[in-house]
Coordinates of C-alpha atoms in Angstrom, one line a residue:
Chain U
M1362 CA 111.1 53.4 139.6
T1363 CA 113.5 54.9 142.0
T1364 CA 116.9 55.6 140.5
T1365 CA 118.5 57.3 143.5
T1366 CA 122.2 56.3 143.7
P1367 CA 123.2 54.7 147.0
P1368 CA 125.5 56.9 148.8
D1369 CA 129.1 55.9 149.3
D1370 CA 128.6 54.3 152.7
V1371 CA 126.1 52.0 151.2
R1372 CA 128.1 51.1 148.3
A1373 CA 130.4 49.4 150.8
G1374 CA 127.7 47.9 152.8
S1375 CA 124.0 46.8 152.4
L1376 CA 121.7 48.2 149.7
P1377 CA 119.1 50.7 150.6
G1378 CA 115.6 49.2 150.8
D1379 CA 114.3 51.5 147.9
A1380 CA 116.9 50.2 145.4
A1381 CA 116.3 46.5 146.4
R1382 CA 112.4 46.9 146.2
S1383 CA 112.7 48.5 142.8
A1384 CA 114.9 45.8 141.4
A1385 CA 112.6 43.1 143.0
L1386 CA 109.6 44.8 141.5
Y1387 CA 111.1 45.4 138.0
T1388 CA 112.1 41.7 137.7
E1389 CA 108.9 40.5 139.0
V1390 CA 107.0 42.4 136.4
Q1391 CA 109.4 41.1 133.8
A1392 CA 108.9 37.4 134.9
F1393 CA 105.0 38.1 135.2
Y1394 CA 104.9 39.2 131.5
A1395 CA 106.9 36.3 130.4
R1396 CA 104.6 33.6 132.0
Q1397 CA 101.4 35.7 130.7
A1398 CA 102.7 35.8 127.1
H1399 CA 103.6 32.1 127.3
H1400 CA 100.1 31.2 128.5
L1401 CA 98.6 33.6 125.7
D1402 CA 100.9 32.1 122.8
A1403 CA 100.1 28.6 124.0
V1404 CA 96.3 29.4 124.0
R1405 CA 96.0 28.3 127.7
A1406 CA 92.9 30.5 127.9
E1407 CA 92.2 29.8 131.6
E1408 CA 95.8 30.3 132.6
F1409 CA 96.1 33.5 130.6
A1410 CA 92.8 34.9 132.2
A1411 CA 94.1 34.0 135.7
T1412 CA 97.0 36.7 135.2
F1413 CA 94.2 39.4 135.3
A1414 CA 92.6 40.8 138.3
A1415 CA 89.0 39.5 139.1
E1416 CA 87.7 42.9 137.8
G1417 CA 90.4 43.0 135.2
V1418 CA 89.7 44.3 131.5
F1419 CA 91.4 42.9 128.4
A1420 CA 91.2 44.9 125.2
H1421 CA 93.4 43.3 122.7
S1422 CA 92.3 44.9 119.4
P1423 CA 90.6 47.9 118.4
D1424 CA 88.2 45.8 116.4
T1425 CA 86.8 43.9 119.5
P1426 CA 84.9 45.0 122.6
A1427 CA 86.9 44.7 125.9
A1428 CA 86.4 41.6 128.0
R1429 CA 85.8 42.0 131.6
G1430 CA 86.5 39.6 134.3
R1431 CA 88.3 36.3 134.0
A1432 CA 85.6 34.2 132.5
A1433 CA 85.1 36.8 129.8
I1434 CA 88.8 37.0 129.1
A1435 CA 89.2 33.3 128.8
E1436 CA 86.2 33.1 126.5
E1437 CA 87.5 36.0 124.3
V1438 CA 90.8 34.3 124.0
R1439 CA 89.3 30.9 123.1
G1440 CA 86.9 32.8 120.7
F1441 CA 89.4 35.0 119.1
N1442 CA 91.9 32.0 118.3
A1443 CA 88.8 29.9 117.0
R1444 CA 87.5 32.8 114.6
R1445 CA 90.8 34.2 113.4
F1446 CA 93.0 31.2 113.0
A1447 CA 90.7 28.4 112.3
D1448 CA 91.6 28.4 108.6
D1449 CA 95.0 30.0 109.1
P1450 CA 97.0 28.0 111.8
V1451 CA 99.9 29.9 113.2
Q1452 CA 102.1 30.1 116.1
R1453 CA 102.2 33.5 117.5
R1454 CA 104.8 34.8 120.0
H1455 CA 104.3 38.3 122.0
W1456 CA 107.5 40.0 122.6
F1457 CA 107.6 43.0 124.9
S1458 CA 110.7 45.3 125.3
M1459 CA 111.7 48.6 126.9
L1460 CA 109.8 48.3 130.0
D1461 CA 109.1 51.1 132.4
V1462 CA 107.7 50.4 135.7
R1463 CA 106.2 53.0 138.1
P1464 CA 104.9 52.1 141.4
G1465 CA 101.9 54.1 142.6
E1466 CA 100.9 55.3 146.3
D1467 CA 98.1 52.8 146.5
G1468 CA 100.1 49.6 145.7
A1469 CA 99.1 49.7 142.0
V1470 CA 101.9 49.7 139.4
E1471 CA 101.8 51.4 135.9
T1472 CA 103.9 50.0 133.2
E1473 CA 104.7 51.1 129.7
F1474 CA 106.4 49.0 127.2
Y1475 CA 106.8 48.2 123.4
A1476 CA 105.3 45.1 121.9
L1477 CA 105.5 43.1 118.8
V1478 CA 103.7 39.9 117.6
V1479 CA 105.9 37.4 116.0
V1480 CA 103.8 35.2 113.7
T1481 CA 105.0 31.7 112.2
R1482 CA 102.9 30.0 109.5
P1483 CA 103.3 26.6 108.2
G1484 CA 105.9 26.3 105.3
A1485 CA 107.3 29.7 105.8
A1486 CA 110.9 29.8 106.7
L1487 CA 110.6 33.3 108.3
P1488 CA 107.8 34.8 110.7
V1489 CA 105.9 37.8 110.0
I1490 CA 106.6 40.4 112.7
G1491 CA 104.1 43.2 113.7
P1492 CA 102.2 45.2 114.4
S1493 CA 104.3 47.5 116.6
C1494 CA 102.4 48.6 119.6
V1495 CA 102.7 50.5 122.8
V1496 CA 101.1 49.0 125.8
R1497 CA 100.1 50.7 129.1
D1498 CA 99.1 48.5 132.0
V1499 CA 97.8 49.0 135.6
L1500 CA 99.0 46.0 137.7
V1501 CA 97.6 45.2 141.2
R1502 CA 98.2 42.6 143.7
E1503 CA 95.7 39.9 144.7
G1504 CA 96.7 37.5 147.4
G1505 CA 100.3 38.9 146.9
E1506 CA 100.6 38.1 143.1
L1507 CA 100.7 40.7 140.4
R1508 CA 97.6 40.8 138.3
T1509 CA 96.7 43.0 135.2
L1510 CA 93.9 45.2 136.2
S1511 CA 93.7 47.1 132.8
R1512 CA 95.7 47.1 129.6
Q1513 CA 95.6 49.7 126.9
V1514 CA 97.2 48.6 123.6
T1515 CA 97.9 51.4 121.1
Q1516 CA 99.1 50.2 117.6
D1517 CA 101.7 52.5 116.1
R1518 CA 99.8 52.8 112.8
T1519 CA 96.9 54.7 114.6
L1520 CA 99.4 57.4 115.6
L1521 CA 100.2 58.4 112.0
Chain O
M1462 CA 110.6 32.5 140.6
T1463 CA 108.8 33.6 143.8
T1464 CA 106.3 36.2 143.3
T1465 CA 105.1 36.5 146.8
T1466 CA 104.5 40.1 147.7
P1467 CA 106.3 41.5 150.7
P1468 CA 104.1 42.0 153.7
D1469 CA 103.2 45.7 154.5
D1470 CA 105.7 46.0 157.4
V1471 CA 108.5 44.8 154.9
R1472 CA 107.6 47.4 152.4
A1473 CA 108.5 50.1 154.7
G1474 CA 111.7 48.3 155.8
S1475 CA 114.1 45.6 154.4
L1476 CA 113.1 43.5 151.4
P1477 CA 112.6 39.8 152.4
G1478 CA 115.3 37.4 151.3
D1479 CA 113.2 35.6 148.8
A1480 CA 112.3 38.7 146.7
A1481 CA 115.9 39.8 146.7
R1482 CA 117.3 36.4 145.7
S1483 CA 114.6 36.2 143.0
A1484 CA 115.8 39.6 141.7
A1485 CA 119.5 38.7 141.8
L1486 CA 118.9 35.4 139.9
Y1487 CA 116.7 37.0 137.3
T1488 CA 119.1 39.6 136.5
E1489 CA 122.1 37.3 136.7
V1490 CA 120.5 35.1 134.1
Q1491 CA 119.8 38.0 131.8
A1492 CA 123.3 39.2 132.1
F1493 CA 124.5 35.5 131.5
Y1494 CA 122.6 35.1 128.3
A1495 CA 123.8 38.5 127.1
R1496 CA 127.3 37.6 127.4
Q1497 CA 126.7 34.1 126.0
A1498 CA 125.1 35.6 122.8
H1499 CA 127.8 38.2 122.4
H1500 CA 130.3 35.3 122.4
L1501 CA 128.2 33.3 119.9
D1502 CA 127.5 36.2 117.5
A1503 CA 131.1 37.3 117.5
V1504 CA 132.0 33.6 116.9
R1505 CA 134.3 33.5 119.9
A1506 CA 133.9 29.7 120.0
E1507 CA 136.0 29.0 123.3
E1508 CA 134.5 31.7 125.3
F1509 CA 131.0 30.6 124.0
A1510 CA 131.7 27.0 125.0
A1511 CA 133.0 28.1 128.4
T1512 CA 129.6 29.3 129.3
F1513 CA 128.4 25.6 129.1
A1514 CA 128.9 23.1 131.9
A1515 CA 131.6 20.6 131.6
E1516 CA 129.1 18.0 130.8
G1517 CA 126.8 20.5 128.9
V1518 CA 124.9 19.7 125.7
F1519 CA 124.4 22.1 122.9
A1520 CA 121.8 21.3 120.2
H1521 CA 121.3 24.3 118.0
S1522 CA 119.7 22.9 115.0
P1523 CA 117.4 20.0 114.3
D1524 CA 119.8 19.1 111.4
T1525 CA 122.8 18.7 113.5
P1526 CA 123.7 16.2 116.4
A1527 CA 124.1 17.6 119.7
A1528 CA 127.6 18.5 120.9
R1529 CA 128.6 17.3 124.3
G1530 CA 131.3 18.9 126.4
R1531 CA 133.1 22.1 125.9
A1532 CA 135.8 21.0 123.4
A1533 CA 132.9 19.6 121.2
I1534 CA 130.8 22.7 121.6
A1535 CA 133.6 24.9 120.6
E1536 CA 134.4 22.8 117.5
E1537 CA 130.7 22.8 116.4
V1538 CA 130.6 26.5 116.6
R1539 CA 133.8 26.9 114.6
G1540 CA 132.6 24.2 112.1
F1541 CA 129.0 25.4 111.7
N1542 CA 130.2 29.0 111.0
A1543 CA 132.9 27.6 108.5
R1544 CA 130.4 25.4 106.6
R1545 CA 127.4 27.6 106.7
F1546 CA 128.8 31.1 106.2
A1547 CA 132.1 30.5 104.1
D1548 CA 130.3 31.7 100.9
D1549 CA 127.7 33.8 102.7
P1550 CA 129.2 36.1 105.1
V1551 CA 126.7 37.2 107.7
Q1552 CA 126.6 39.1 111.1
R1553 CA 124.2 37.1 113.4
R1554 CA 122.7 38.6 116.5
H1555 CA 120.6 36.2 118.8
W1556 CA 117.8 38.0 120.6
F1557 CA 116.0 36.5 123.6
S1558 CA 112.9 37.8 125.3
M1559 CA 110.1 36.9 127.6
L1560 CA 112.3 35.1 130.0
D1561 CA 110.9 32.8 132.6
V1562 CA 113.3 31.5 135.4
R1563 CA 112.3 28.8 137.9
P1564 CA 114.8 27.9 140.5
G1565 CA 114.8 24.2 141.3
E1566 CA 115.2 22.3 144.7
D1567 CA 118.9 21.1 143.7
G1568 CA 120.3 24.4 142.8
A1569 CA 119.6 23.9 139.1
V1570 CA 117.6 26.7 137.4
E1571 CA 115.2 26.1 134.5
T1572 CA 114.6 28.8 132.0
E1573 CA 112.1 29.3 129.2
F1574 CA 112.3 32.2 126.6
Y1575 CA 111.6 33.1 123.0
A1576 CA 114.4 33.6 120.6
L1577 CA 115.0 35.1 117.1
V1578 CA 118.0 35.4 115.2
V1579 CA 118.6 38.7 113.3
V1580 CA 120.9 38.3 110.3
T1581 CA 122.5 41.0 108.4
R1582 CA 124.2 40.5 105.0
P1583 CA 126.6 42.6 102.9
G1584 CA 124.8 45.3 100.8
A1585 CA 121.3 44.6 102.5
A1586 CA 120.0 47.7 104.3
L1587 CA 117.7 45.5 106.4
P1588 CA 118.3 42.3 108.4
V1589 CA 116.4 39.2 107.9
I1590 CA 114.7 38.1 111.1
G1591 CA 113.9 34.5 112.0
P1592 CA 113.3 31.8 112.8
S1593 CA 111.2 32.1 115.8
C1594 CA 112.1 29.7 118.7
V1595 CA 111.2 28.8 122.0
V1596 CA 114.3 27.7 124.1
R1597 CA 114.2 25.6 127.4
D1598 CA 117.5 25.5 129.4
V1599 CA 118.7 23.9 132.4
L1600 CA 121.4 26.1 134.1
V1601 CA 123.7 24.9 136.9
R1602 CA 126.5 26.5 138.8
E1603 CA 130.2 25.5 138.5
G1604 CA 132.4 27.5 140.8
G1605 CA 129.6 29.7 141.6
E1606 CA 128.9 30.8 137.9
L1607 CA 125.9 29.9 135.9
R1608 CA 126.6 27.6 133.2
T1609 CA 124.2 26.0 130.5
L1610 CA 123.7 22.2 131.2
S1611 CA 121.3 21.5 128.6
R1612 CA 119.3 23.6 125.9
Q1613 CA 116.3 22.5 123.9
V1614 CA 115.5 24.7 121.0
T1615 CA 112.1 24.3 119.4
Q1616 CA 111.5 26.2 116.1
D1617 CA 107.9 27.4 115.8
R1618 CA 107.6 25.9 112.4
T1619 CA 107.8 22.5 113.9
L1620 CA 104.7 23.1 116.0
L1621 CA 102.5 23.7 113.0
Chain D
M145 CA 128.6 42.4 136.5
T146 CA 129.1 40.2 139.5
T147 CA 127.9 36.5 139.1
T148 CA 129.4 35.2 142.1
T149 CA 126.9 32.7 143.7
P150 CA 125.8 33.1 147.2
P151 CA 127.4 30.7 149.7
D152 CA 125.0 28.1 151.1
D153 CA 124.6 30.1 154.3
V154 CA 123.6 33.1 152.4
R155 CA 120.9 31.3 150.4
A156 CA 119.1 30.5 153.6
G157 CA 119.4 34.2 154.9
S158 CA 120.1 37.5 153.5
L159 CA 121.5 38.2 149.9
P160 CA 125.1 39.3 149.8
G161 CA 125.6 43.0 149.0
D162 CA 127.3 42.5 145.7
A163 CA 124.5 40.2 144.3
A164 CA 121.8 42.9 145.5
R165 CA 123.7 45.8 144.1
S166 CA 124.3 44.0 140.6
A167 CA 120.5 43.3 140.5
A168 CA 119.6 46.8 141.4
L169 CA 122.2 48.3 138.9
Y170 CA 121.0 45.9 136.1
T171 CA 117.4 46.7 136.4
E172 CA 118.1 50.5 136.9
V173 CA 119.8 50.5 133.6
Q174 CA 117.1 48.5 131.9
A175 CA 114.5 51.1 133.2
F176 CA 116.9 54.1 132.2
Y177 CA 117.1 52.7 128.7
A178 CA 113.4 52.2 128.5
R179 CA 112.5 55.8 129.5
Q180 CA 115.3 57.1 127.2
A181 CA 114.0 55.3 124.3
H182 CA 110.4 56.5 125.1
H183 CA 111.5 60.0 125.0
L184 CA 113.4 59.5 121.6
D185 CA 110.5 57.8 119.9
A186 CA 108.1 60.4 121.1
V187 CA 110.5 63.1 119.8
R188 CA 110.6 64.8 123.3
A189 CA 114.0 66.3 122.4
E190 CA 114.5 68.0 125.7
E191 CA 113.6 65.1 127.8
F192 CA 115.8 62.8 125.8
A193 CA 118.7 65.1 126.0
A194 CA 118.4 65.3 129.9
T195 CA 119.2 61.6 129.8
F196 CA 122.9 62.5 128.7
A197 CA 125.4 63.9 131.0
A198 CA 126.1 67.7 130.8
E199 CA 129.3 66.5 128.7
G200 CA 127.4 63.8 127.0
V201 CA 128.0 62.9 123.4
F202 CA 125.4 61.5 121.1
A203 CA 126.4 60.0 117.8
H204 CA 123.4 58.4 116.2
S205 CA 124.5 57.9 112.7
P206 CA 127.7 57.4 110.8
D207 CA 126.5 60.3 108.5
T208 CA 125.9 62.8 111.1
P209 CA 128.8 64.6 113.3
A210 CA 128.3 63.8 117.1
A211 CA 126.4 66.3 119.2
R212 CA 128.1 67.3 122.3
G213 CA 126.2 68.5 125.4
R214 CA 122.4 68.6 126.0
A215 CA 121.4 71.7 124.1
A216 CA 123.3 70.2 120.9
I217 CA 121.6 66.7 121.5
A218 CA 118.2 68.2 121.8
E219 CA 118.8 70.4 118.7
E220 CA 120.0 67.4 116.8
V221 CA 117.1 65.2 117.7
R222 CA 114.7 68.0 116.5
G223 CA 116.7 68.7 113.3
F224 CA 117.0 65.1 112.6
N225 CA 113.3 64.4 112.8
A226 CA 112.5 67.5 110.9
R227 CA 114.9 66.9 108.0
R228 CA 114.5 63.1 107.6
F229 CA 110.9 62.6 108.4
A230 CA 109.2 65.9 107.1
D231 CA 108.0 64.3 104.0
D232 CA 107.9 60.6 105.4
P233 CA 106.0 60.6 108.8
V234 CA 107.0 57.6 110.8
Q235 CA 106.5 56.2 114.2
R236 CA 109.8 54.9 115.3
R237 CA 110.5 52.5 118.2
H238 CA 114.0 51.5 119.5
W239 CA 114.3 48.1 120.7
F240 CA 117.3 47.0 122.8
S241 CA 118.2 43.5 124.1
M242 CA 121.0 41.1 125.3
L243 CA 122.2 43.8 127.8
D244 CA 125.5 43.5 129.5
V245 CA 126.4 45.7 132.3
R246 CA 130.0 46.1 133.6
P247 CA 130.5 48.7 136.6
G248 CA 133.8 50.3 136.6
E249 CA 136.1 51.3 139.5
D250 CA 135.4 54.8 139.1
G251 CA 131.6 54.7 139.4
A252 CA 131.1 54.7 135.7
V253 CA 129.2 51.8 134.1
E254 CA 129.9 50.3 130.6
T255 CA 127.2 48.7 128.8
E256 CA 126.9 46.6 125.5
F257 CA 123.7 45.7 123.9
Y258 CA 121.9 45.0 120.6
A259 CA 119.6 47.4 119.0
L260 CA 116.9 47.5 116.3
V261 CA 114.7 50.3 115.1
V262 CA 111.1 49.2 114.3
V263 CA 109.5 51.8 112.0
T264 CA 105.8 52.1 111.1
R265 CA 104.7 54.0 108.3
P266 CA 101.1 55.2 107.4
G267 CA 99.0 52.5 105.6
A268 CA 101.5 49.7 106.1
A269 CA 100.1 46.8 108.2
L270 CA 103.7 45.8 109.2
P271 CA 106.7 47.8 110.4
V272 CA 110.1 47.8 108.8
I273 CA 112.7 46.4 111.2
G274 CA 116.4 47.5 111.0
P275 CA 119.1 48.2 110.9
S276 CA 120.7 45.9 113.4
C277 CA 123.4 47.5 115.5
V278 CA 125.6 47.0 118.6
V279 CA 125.7 49.8 121.1
R280 CA 128.4 50.5 123.7
D281 CA 127.6 53.2 126.3
V282 CA 129.5 54.7 129.1
L283 CA 127.1 55.8 131.9
V284 CA 127.8 58.0 134.8
R285 CA 125.8 59.3 137.7
E286 CA 124.8 63.0 138.0
G287 CA 123.0 63.9 141.2
G288 CA 122.5 60.2 141.8
E289 CA 120.8 59.6 138.4
L290 CA 122.3 57.4 135.4
R291 CA 123.3 59.5 132.5
T292 CA 124.8 58.6 129.2
L293 CA 128.3 60.1 128.9
S294 CA 129.0 58.5 125.5
R295 CA 127.3 56.0 123.0
Q296 CA 129.1 54.2 120.3
V297 CA 126.6 52.7 117.7
T298 CA 128.0 50.1 115.3
Q299 CA 125.6 49.1 112.4
D300 CA 126.1 45.4 111.5
R301 CA 126.3 46.2 107.8
T302 CA 129.6 48.0 108.5
L303 CA 131.1 44.9 110.1
L304 CA 130.9 42.9 106.7

């Protein structure tokens, strides 16, 4: 994102368009990720899938083939939760931080950020936190709204 | 918050008011929560209470009745810290993430976000982190400043 | 940062310059810290050092003298990683949260935020998280870009 400082005359007056657009995009991405994570953690499969582009690709685990398109993404979210947590009920929370946002020439937006999953189980006072990941997304706009076109999740343990 | 994309002509010029206002509100809420948490974690009871509306309600634990109004909130913060940590000195840090901000018609703002408490004890190299919570606030303005009117904290363990 | 609410007439029209500038600065600082942490955690010593002012001071541990200037900061990052992690390979991730940003009269910016280090080791399914810290920075601009002039890191365990 643009980090050019406003010149002195601008500081006393209106903000330059570049700085305002960078701020608007950065917060829009933050809010987009918040709602996307809220859908995923509440297992609202259709609403989560709707945050992906029509041709979006969702690869959430190295052990699972990528899901392509919203119908497949919704099905993968439902199926993953059914398979993995049927006998191990959990409340998951996806936490993102240290977000970098780089707008491209073509309207696409590249992001890079850290992610942790916070997992609470019945009867446990404290959550289990991990794995630690780096996520790289390509976001696009459909009908004016941000959508995830692709997501690459790298678990830190695979870097060692 | 508004996620409408700027039309092409706007991308080359000034940012539309909606996007600029969304960005300003989103960052204002982030900064407001940062200062509110800094006050709470430093046990600055009066400063923390001052971040609530005059009629504000603070319910921080399922085991404690809600405190209503700034004087009661300040007293609850002092009392809670005295009761709970008198024989167990800790440094607490409230972490929030995945913030969604929804401005209402009437000037109120609804927020939803994840929260964790990071607790450091003497002699322990690592903090204890938890419980994992979802928080839903209603924020209002008093004298132009954001204030918490009400806060609903749901611990994840109560959802299982 | 400024939290003055826009007056009613402004809500219907353009955003006042103060609110727009606060939003732009807040998101610029968030993005700056994201890129700075990405450099540090990837041990890109030169790139990390370049996020400091020419006269910048980096004191990352109570056990290590502060490094002054970019060459010394890059050397300290390389040396610290070589000494500390030569026989203990790790992937570290610096997480910041609860960011407060206060612009000063002279163009400098004071920040205060919470920090945790998330450390993944080979063969461990879950990361180790800690210590919990409070960080206070002074940021300045060089060539229009934000740079860290000084950083004070306080580990919570030293407060107890």
